[in-house]
PDB file of C-alpha atoms in Angstrom:
ATOM      1  CA  MET A   1       0.424  40.185 -53.630  1.00  0.00           C
ATOM      2  CA  GLN A   2       2.853  41.405 -51.078  1.00  0.00           C
ATOM      3  CA  ARG A   3       1.626  38.165 -48.965  1.00  0.00           C
ATOM      4  CA  SER A   4       1.477  35.880 -51.158  1.00  0.00           C
ATOM      5  CA  ILE A   5       5.118  36.716 -52.386  1.00  0.00           C
ATOM      6  CA  ILE A   6       5.863  36.758 -49.197  1.00  0.00           C
ATOM      7  CA  LYS A   7       4.992  33.234 -47.657  1.00  0.00           C
ATOM      8  CA  GLU A   8       5.896  31.676 -51.277  1.00  0.00           C
ATOM      9  CA  LEU A   9       9.398  33.479 -50.759  1.00  0.00           C
ATOM     10  CA  VAL A  10       9.649  31.433 -47.433  1.00  0.00           C
ATOM     11  CA  ARG A  11       8.113  27.943 -48.261  1.00  0.00           C
ATOM     12  CA  LYS A  12      10.731  27.890 -51.634  1.00  0.00           C
ATOM     13  CA  LYS A  13      13.583  29.510 -50.673  1.00  0.00           C
ATOM     14  CA  LEU A  14      13.450  30.506 -46.649  1.00  0.00           C
ATOM     15  CA  ILE A  15      15.115  26.390 -45.999  1.00  0.00           C
ATOM     16  CA  GLY A  16      14.115  25.766 -41.634  1.00  0.00           C
ATOM     17  CA  THR A  17      12.421  28.667 -41.309  1.00  0.00           C
ATOM     18  CA  GLU A  18       8.340  28.842 -40.559  1.00  0.00           C
ATOM     19  CA  ILE A  19       5.604  31.402 -40.524  1.00  0.00           C
ATOM     20  CA  ILE A  20       4.415  30.611 -36.732  1.00  0.00           C
ATOM     21  CA  SER A  21       1.266  33.632 -37.160  1.00  0.00           C
ATOM     22  CA  GLU A  22      -0.032  36.021 -39.350  1.00  0.00           C
ATOM     23  CA  SER A  23      -2.816  38.682 -39.271  1.00  0.00           C
ATOM     24  CA  SER A  24      -4.067  40.931 -41.581  1.00  0.00           C
ATOM     25  CA  ASN A  25      -1.106  43.562 -40.447  1.00  0.00           C
ATOM     26  CA  GLU A  26       1.558  41.198 -39.738  1.00  0.00           C
ATOM     27  CA  ILE A  27       3.066  38.099 -40.549  1.00  0.00           C
ATOM     28  CA  LYS A  28       6.351  36.728 -37.944  1.00  0.00           C
ATOM     29  CA  LEU A  29       8.694  34.162 -38.995  1.00  0.00           C
ATOM     30  CA  GLN A  30      10.820  32.154 -37.346  1.00  0.00           C
ATOM     31  CA  THR A  31      14.193  29.716 -38.808  1.00  0.00           C
ATOM     32  CA  LEU A  32      14.285  26.115 -36.644  1.00  0.00           C
ATOM     33  CA  VAL A  33      17.390  25.289 -36.545  1.00  0.00           C
ATOM     34  CA  SER A  34      17.842  22.611 -34.906  1.00  0.00           C
ATOM     35  CA  TYR A  35      14.997  20.032 -33.040  1.00  0.00           C
ATOM     36  CA  PRO A  36      15.026  21.936 -28.364  1.00  0.00           C
ATOM     37  CA  LYS A  37      15.118  25.846 -30.846  1.00  0.00           C
ATOM     38  CA  LEU A  38      10.806  24.572 -31.757  1.00  0.00           C
ATOM     39  CA  SER A  39      10.007  21.828 -29.469  1.00  0.00           C
ATOM     40  CA  VAL A  40       6.702  19.422 -30.454  1.00  0.00           C
ATOM     41  CA  GLU A  41       4.940  21.647 -27.121  1.00  0.00           C
ATOM     42  CA  ASN A  42       6.434  24.563 -28.780  1.00  0.00           C
ATOM     43  CA  ALA A  43       5.413  23.656 -32.133  1.00  0.00           C
ATOM     44  CA  LEU A  44       2.523  21.987 -31.482  1.00  0.00           C
ATOM     45  CA  ARG A  45       1.158  26.135 -29.575  1.00  0.00           C
ATOM     46  CA  ARG A  46       2.296  27.781 -32.982  1.00  0.00           C
ATOM     47  CA  MET A  47      -0.071  25.853 -34.670  1.00  0.00           C
ATOM     48  CA  TYR A  48      -3.079  26.198 -32.001  1.00  0.00           C
ATOM     49  CA  ILE A  49      -2.428  29.791 -33.114  1.00  0.00           C
ATOM     50  CA  ILE A  50      -2.684  29.584 -36.223  1.00  0.00           C
ATOM     51  CA  THR A  51      -5.436  28.288 -35.988  1.00  0.00           C
ATOM     52  CA  THR A  52      -7.480  29.944 -34.030  1.00  0.00           C
ATOM     53  CA  SER A  53      -6.690  32.383 -36.459  1.00  0.00           C
ATOM     54  CA  MET A  54      -8.296  30.659 -39.097  1.00  0.00           C
ATOM     55  CA  TYR A  55     -10.612  29.932 -37.776  1.00  0.00           C
ATOM     56  CA  ASN A  56     -11.611  33.537 -36.391  1.00  0.00           C
ATOM     57  CA  ASP A  57     -11.236  35.282 -39.899  1.00  0.00           C
ATOM     58  CA  ALA A  58     -12.853  32.553 -40.732  1.00  0.00           C
ATOM     59  CA  LEU A  59     -16.185  33.965 -38.586  1.00  0.00           C
ATOM     60  CA  GLN A  60     -15.214  37.005 -39.795  1.00  0.00           C
ATOM     61  CA  ALA A  61     -14.950  37.163 -43.717  1.00  0.00           C
ATOM     62  CA  LEU A  62     -18.674  35.550 -42.971  1.00  0.00           C
ATOM     63  CA  LYS A  63     -19.382  38.687 -40.826  1.00  0.00           C
ATOM     64  CA  ASN A  64     -18.470  40.765 -43.993  1.00  0.00           C
ATOM     65  CA  LEU A  65     -18.738  38.481 -46.601  1.00  0.00           C
ATOM     66  CA  ASN A  66     -15.451  39.152 -47.149  1.00  0.00           C
ATOM     67  CA  LYS A  67     -14.056  36.851 -49.243  1.00  0.00           C
ATOM     68  CA  LYS A  68     -10.857  38.855 -50.256  1.00  0.00           C
ATOM     69  CA  LEU A  69      -9.859  37.362 -46.115  1.00  0.00           C
ATOM     70  CA  ALA A  70     -11.729  34.498 -46.559  1.00  0.00           C
ATOM     71  CA  GLN A  71      -9.193  32.804 -49.724  1.00  0.00           C
ATOM     72  CA  GLU A  72      -5.778  33.788 -47.100  1.00  0.00           C
ATOM     73  CA  VAL A  73      -7.990  31.375 -44.699  1.00  0.00           C
ATOM     74  CA  ILE A  74      -8.161  28.970 -46.818  1.00  0.00           C
ATOM     75  CA  GLN A  75      -4.576  29.670 -48.179  1.00  0.00           C
ATOM     76  CA  LEU A  76      -3.048  29.814 -44.540  1.00  0.00           C
ATOM     77  CA  ASP A  77      -4.559  25.745 -44.017  1.00  0.00           C
ATOM     78  CA  ASN A  78      -0.704  25.654 -46.141  1.00  0.00           C
ATOM     79  CA  GLU A  79       1.287  26.891 -42.965  1.00  0.00           C
ATOM     80  CA  VAL A  80      -0.811  24.312 -40.440  1.00  0.00           C
ATOM     81  CA  ASP A  81       0.181  21.830 -42.746  1.00  0.00           C
ATOM     82  CA  ARG A  82       3.893  22.049 -42.562  1.00  0.00           C
ATOM     83  CA  PHE A  83       3.183  22.382 -38.686  1.00  0.00           C
ATOM     84  CA  ASN A  84       1.211  19.489 -38.933  1.00  0.00           C
ATOM     85  CA  LEU A  85       4.539  17.210 -41.155  1.00  0.00           C
ATOM     86  CA  TYR A  86       7.338  19.061 -38.850  1.00  0.00           C
ATOM     87  CA  ILE A  87       5.978  17.999 -35.593  1.00  0.00           C
ATOM     88  CA  LEU A  88       4.754  14.432 -36.727  1.00  0.00           C
ATOM     89  CA  ARG A  89       8.158  14.569 -38.928  1.00  0.00           C
ATOM     90  CA  GLN A  90      10.351  14.870 -34.895  1.00  0.00           C
ATOM     91  CA  LEU A  91       7.165  12.669 -33.110  1.00  0.00           C
ATOM     92  CA  LYS A  92       8.462   9.561 -35.645  1.00  0.00           C
ATOM     93  CA  VAL A  93      12.287  10.731 -34.355  1.00  0.00           C
ATOM     94  CA  ALA A  94      12.262  10.131 -31.128  1.00  0.00           C
ATOM     95  CA  VAL A  95       9.875   7.503 -30.950  1.00  0.00           C
ATOM     96  CA  GLN A  96      13.347   5.521 -31.843  1.00  0.00           C
ATOM     97  CA  ASN A  97      15.509   7.463 -30.080  1.00  0.00           C
ATOM     98  CA  GLY A  98      15.931   9.020 -26.120  1.00  0.00           C
ATOM     99  CA  LYS A  99      17.193  11.634 -26.480  1.00  0.00           C
ATOM    100  CA  ILE A 100      15.713  13.123 -29.235  1.00  0.00           C
ATOM    101  CA  LEU A 101      12.435  12.052 -27.041  1.00  0.00           C
ATOM    102  CA  LYS A 102      14.086  14.003 -24.461  1.00  0.00           C
ATOM    103  CA  ASN A 103      15.712  17.257 -26.561  1.00  0.00           C
ATOM    104  CA  ILE A 104      11.518  18.103 -28.180  1.00  0.00           C
ATOM    105  CA  GLY A 105       9.862  17.645 -24.156  1.00  0.00           C
ATOM    106  CA  LEU A 106       8.491  15.080 -23.712  1.00  0.00           C
ATOM    107  CA  SER A 107       8.728  12.753 -21.625  1.00  0.00           C
ATOM    108  CA  ASN A 108       7.650   8.575 -23.086  1.00  0.00           C
ATOM    109  CA  SER A 109       6.450   7.133 -25.556  1.00  0.00           C
ATOM    110  CA  TRP A 110       3.090   7.543 -24.688  1.00  0.00           C
ATOM    111  CA  ASP A 111       3.740  10.857 -24.342  1.00  0.00           C
ATOM    112  CA  CYS A 112       4.770  10.721 -28.146  1.00  0.00           C
ATOM    113  CA  LEU A 113       1.626   9.114 -29.196  1.00  0.00           C
ATOM    114  CA  GLY A 114      -0.900  11.232 -27.135  1.00  0.00           C
ATOM    115  CA  TYR A 115       0.279  14.061 -29.339  1.00  0.00           C
ATOM    116  CA  GLY A 116       0.052  13.051 -32.791  1.00  0.00           C
ATOM    117  CA  MET A 117      -3.548  12.010 -32.532  1.00  0.00           C
ATOM    118  CA  ILE A 118      -3.844  15.539 -30.734  1.00  0.00           C
ATOM    119  CA  VAL A 119      -1.698  17.059 -33.963  1.00  0.00           C
ATOM    120  CA  ARG A 120      -3.919  15.616 -36.118  1.00  0.00           C
ATOM    121  CA  PHE A 121      -7.020  16.387 -34.478  1.00  0.00           C
ATOM    122  CA  VAL A 122      -6.027  20.330 -34.370  1.00  0.00           C
ATOM    123  CA  GLU A 123      -5.167  20.419 -38.417  1.00  0.00           C
ATOM    124  CA  ARG A 124      -8.765  18.484 -39.136  1.00  0.00           C
ATOM    125  CA  ILE A 125     -10.237  21.948 -36.744  1.00  0.00           C
ATOM    126  CA  ALA A 126      -8.331  23.764 -39.251  1.00  0.00           C
ATOM    127  CA  ASP A 127      -9.387  22.025 -42.365  1.00  0.00           C
ATOM    128  CA  HIS A 128     -12.531  23.232 -41.396  1.00  0.00           C
ATOM    129  CA  ALA A 129     -12.202  25.974 -40.297  1.00  0.00           C
ATOM    130  CA  ALA A 130     -11.126  26.526 -44.171  1.00  0.00           C
ATOM    131  CA  ARG A 131     -14.700  25.426 -45.406  1.00  0.00           C
ATOM    132  CA  ILE A 132     -16.215  28.101 -42.923  1.00  0.00           C
ATOM    133  CA  ALA A 133     -13.891  30.185 -45.915  1.00  0.00           C
ATOM    134  CA  GLU A 134     -15.041  28.577 -48.773  1.00  0.00           C
ATOM    135  CA  ASN A 135     -18.627  27.915 -48.124  1.00  0.00           C
ATOM    136  CA  VAL A 136     -18.437  32.181 -47.140  1.00  0.00           C
ATOM    137  CA  LEU A 137     -16.896  32.149 -50.901  1.00  0.00           C
ATOM    138  CA  LEU A 138     -20.585  30.134 -52.021  1.00  0.00           C
ATOM    139  CA  LEU A 139     -22.934  32.575 -50.281  1.00  0.00           C
ATOM    140  CA  GLU A 140     -24.123  35.126 -51.964  1.00  0.00           C
ATOM    141  CA  GLU A 141     -25.111  37.585 -49.390  1.00  0.00           C
ATOM    142  CA  LYS A 142     -24.584  38.700 -46.811  1.00  0.00           C
ATOM    143  CA  PRO A 143     -26.545  36.736 -43.538  1.00  0.00           C
ATOM    144  CA  SER A 144     -28.226  39.230 -41.835  1.00  0.00           C
ATOM    145  CA  GLU A 145     -27.732  40.529 -37.982  1.00  0.00           C
ATOM    146  CA  VAL A 146     -30.326  38.077 -36.476  1.00  0.00           C
ATOM    147  CA  VAL A 147     -28.377  34.866 -38.831  1.00  0.00           C
ATOM    148  CA  PHE A 148     -24.512  36.009 -38.578  1.00  0.00           C
ATOM    149  CA  GLN A 149     -25.296  36.291 -34.218  1.00  0.00           C
ATOM    150  CA  THR A 150     -26.352  32.498 -34.321  1.00  0.00           C
ATOM    151  CA  LEU A 151     -24.166  30.729 -35.995  1.00  0.00           C
ATOM    152  CA  TYR A 152     -20.928  34.079 -34.051  1.00  0.00           C
ATOM    153  CA  GLU A 153     -22.935  32.464 -30.385  1.00  0.00           C
ATOM    154  CA  MET A 154     -22.301  28.766 -31.424  1.00  0.00           C
ATOM    155  CA  SER A 155     -18.698  29.287 -32.785  1.00  0.00           C
ATOM    156  CA  ALA A 156     -17.454  31.707 -29.736  1.00  0.00           C
ATOM    157  CA  PHE A 157     -18.862  28.419 -27.427  1.00  0.00           C
ATOM    158  CA  VAL A 158     -16.879  26.453 -29.561  1.00  0.00           C
ATOM    159  CA  GLN A 159     -13.684  28.983 -29.168  1.00  0.00           C
ATOM    160  CA  ASN A 160     -13.882  28.577 -26.240  1.00  0.00           C
ATOM    161  CA  ILE A 161     -13.743  25.249 -25.466  1.00  0.00           C
ATOM    162  CA  PHE A 162     -11.292  24.715 -27.811  1.00  0.00           C
ATOM    163  CA  GLU A 163      -9.211  27.339 -26.129  1.00  0.00           C
ATOM    164  CA  ASN A 164      -9.572  24.877 -23.176  1.00  0.00           C
ATOM    165  CA  ALA A 165      -8.863  21.292 -24.582  1.00  0.00           C
ATOM    166  CA  ILE A 166      -5.459  22.921 -25.402  1.00  0.00           C
ATOM    167  CA  LYS A 167      -4.519  24.725 -21.726  1.00  0.00           C
ATOM    168  CA  SER A 168      -5.546  21.804 -20.085  1.00  0.00           C
ATOM    169  CA  LEU A 169      -2.513  19.555 -22.198  1.00  0.00           C
ATOM    170  CA  PHE A 170      -0.572  22.360 -21.458  1.00  0.00           C
ATOM    171  CA  LYS A 171      -0.757  22.639 -18.375  1.00  0.00           C
ATOM    172  CA  LYS A 172      -2.120  18.874 -17.409  1.00  0.00           C
ATOM    173  CA  ASP A 173      -4.750  19.851 -16.085  1.00  0.00           C
ATOM    174  CA  TYR A 174      -7.400  16.923 -15.495  1.00  0.00           C
ATOM    175  CA  ALA A 175     -10.466  17.640 -14.831  1.00  0.00           C
ATOM    176  CA  LEU A 176     -10.520  21.246 -17.706  1.00  0.00           C
ATOM    177  CA  ALA A 177     -10.380  18.531 -20.032  1.00  0.00           C
ATOM    178  CA  ASN A 178     -13.692  16.500 -18.337  1.00  0.00           C
ATOM    179  CA  GLN A 179     -15.271  20.022 -18.526  1.00  0.00           C
ATOM    180  CA  VAL A 180     -14.635  20.682 -21.980  1.00  0.00           C
ATOM    181  CA  ILE A 181     -15.700  17.403 -22.724  1.00  0.00           C
ATOM    182  CA  THR A 182     -18.923  17.733 -20.696  1.00  0.00           C
ATOM    183  CA  LYS A 183     -19.870  21.105 -22.439  1.00  0.00           C
ATOM    184  CA  ALA A 184     -19.176  19.818 -26.079  1.00  0.00           C
ATOM    185  CA  LYS A 185     -21.919  16.929 -25.486  1.00  0.00           C
ATOM    186  CA  THR A 186     -24.079  20.269 -25.646  1.00  0.00           C
ATOM    187  CA  ILE A 187     -22.779  20.763 -29.267  1.00  0.00           C
ATOM    188  CA  ALA A 188     -25.548  18.913 -31.032  1.00  0.00           C
ATOM    189  CA  THR A 189     -28.319  20.600 -29.067  1.00  0.00           C
ATOM    190  CA  LEU A 190     -26.924  24.703 -30.053  1.00  0.00           C
ATOM    191  CA  LYS A 191     -26.726  23.465 -33.391  1.00  0.00           C
ATOM    192  CA  ASN A 192     -30.358  22.603 -33.739  1.00  0.00           C
ATOM    193  CA  LYS A 193     -30.918  26.132 -32.517  1.00  0.00           C
ATOM    194  CA  ALA A 194     -28.917  27.372 -35.289  1.00  0.00           C
ATOM    195  CA  ILE A 195     -30.525  25.327 -37.947  1.00  0.00           C
ATOM    196  CA  LYS A 196     -34.392  26.707 -36.967  1.00  0.00           C
ATOM    197  CA  GLU A 197     -33.228  29.790 -36.511  1.00  0.00           C
ATOM    198  CA  ILE A 198     -31.419  29.837 -40.374  1.00  0.00           C
ATOM    199  CA  GLN A 199     -34.065  28.093 -41.677  1.00  0.00           C
ATOM    200  CA  PHE A 200     -36.708  30.975 -41.453  1.00  0.00           C
ATOM    201  CA  LYS A 201     -34.354  33.282 -41.316  1.00  0.00           C
ATOM    202  CA  ALA A 202     -31.504  32.703 -43.840  1.00  0.00           C
ATOM    203  CA  LYS A 203     -31.937  33.966 -47.597  1.00  0.00           C
ATOM    204  CA  GLN A 204     -33.221  30.925 -49.019  1.00  0.00           C
ATOM    205  CA  VAL A 205     -30.222  30.434 -52.032  1.00  0.00           C
ATOM    206  CA  ASP A 206     -27.871  30.419 -49.249  1.00  0.00           C
ATOM    207  CA  ILE A 207     -29.539  27.876 -46.701  1.00  0.00           C
ATOM    208  CA  SER A 208     -27.495  25.071 -47.990  1.00  0.00           C
ATOM    209  CA  ASN A 209     -23.849  26.600 -47.120  1.00  0.00           C
ATOM    210  CA  ILE A 210     -25.271  28.024 -43.975  1.00  0.00           C
ATOM    211  CA  LYS A 211     -26.074  24.954 -42.669  1.00  0.00           C
ATOM    212  CA  GLU A 212     -22.651  24.012 -44.101  1.00  0.00           C
ATOM    213  CA  ILE A 213     -21.330  26.205 -42.134  1.00  0.00           C
ATOM    214  CA  THR A 214     -22.329  25.270 -38.568  1.00  0.00           C
ATOM    215  CA  GLU A 215     -21.928  21.810 -39.560  1.00  0.00           C
ATOM    216  CA  SER A 216     -18.638  22.085 -39.951  1.00  0.00           C
ATOM    217  CA  ILE A 217     -18.326  23.526 -36.173  1.00  0.00           C
ATOM    218  CA  GLN A 218     -19.848  21.075 -34.575  1.00  0.00           C
ATOM    219  CA  ARG A 219     -17.392  19.127 -36.105  1.00  0.00           C
ATOM    220  CA  ILE A 220     -14.428  21.110 -34.347  1.00  0.00           C
ATOM    221  CA  ALA A 221     -16.766  20.372 -30.988  1.00  0.00           C
ATOM    222  CA  GLU A 222     -15.738  16.641 -31.523  1.00  0.00           C
ATOM    223  CA  TYR A 223     -12.404  17.330 -32.621  1.00  0.00           C
ATOM    224  CA  THR A 224     -11.932  19.756 -29.263  1.00  0.00           C
ATOM    225  CA  SER A 225     -13.875  16.798 -27.228  1.00  0.00           C
ATOM    226  CA  ASP A 226     -10.680  14.186 -29.179  1.00  0.00           C
ATOM    227  CA  ILE A 227      -7.940  15.684 -27.901  1.00  0.00           C
ATOM    228  CA  ALA A 228     -10.398  16.814 -24.129  1.00  0.00           C
ATOM    229  CA  GLU A 229      -9.880  12.447 -24.108  1.00  0.00           C
ATOM    230  CA  ILE A 230      -6.659  11.858 -24.923  1.00  0.00           C
ATOM    231  CA  VAL A 231      -5.482  14.605 -22.211  1.00  0.00           C
ATOM    232  CA  LEU A 232      -7.373  12.930 -20.216  1.00  0.00           C
ATOM    233  CA  ASN A 233      -5.359   9.191 -21.166  1.00  0.00           C
ATOM    234  CA  LEU A 234      -1.871  11.337 -20.618  1.00  0.00           C
ATOM    235  CA  ASN A 235      -3.141  12.073 -17.746  1.00  0.00           C
ATOM    236  CA  ILE A 236      -3.425   8.811 -16.217  1.00  0.00           C
ATOM    237  CA  ASN A 237      -1.419   8.361 -13.524  1.00  0.00           C
ATOM    238  CA  GLN A 238      -2.182  11.767 -11.817  1.00  0.00           C
ATOM    239  CA  ILE A 239      -5.958  11.130 -11.937  1.00  0.00           C
ATOM    240  CA  ILE A 240      -5.732   7.171 -10.480  1.00  0.00           C
ATOM    241  CA  THR A 241      -2.572   8.427  -7.644  1.00  0.00           C
ATOM    242  CA  ILE A 242      -6.049  11.922  -7.143  1.00  0.00           C
TER     243      ILE A 242
END
């Protein structure tokens, strides 16, 4: 109840204040005073942190069939949406104003386009983390250890490439982006392996919802690959030079 009150207060009363991260025992806030105070890069970093937290918590909710935690994941999706709108608003203004473009930490209008697409993909990844949580709410029984371990291995793989995709963006590391794209291509194989385990070892009543969870994990991997593709495009000049 207290968490909900704090978040509602931030949304309705504290103008220019954002929830930048959240865990089970802590909520961090920051007041956004001006463009330089929260560059597009920093805003995207925080959007990524929240999205990763949602993904981790959704899997934790699945492991323990913690429906309260699943609800919190779903609610946190609103915070990602707010960062999404905040960044896109800045990018729209920056395209038309070179001074603002520099102030928010970007070099040119091409960066604006690339970052805009990446922000949308991160927002969609958060949506799928929320969908995982929604499917947890529909489960009737906690998944067996074998079933959860299968899903966890798949999700841990995806979390790793998501982290590397964002890292490749901030470090302008096209080689790492290439690795992400290559690894992401194996997600279909991992999903098929998981589906086989689920068919034989999951409770019949929960199979469809667990399959939906694997579908969301696969979609996260695909959006991660899309992010890495954009990183390559943003660094095309460096690639050509080398």
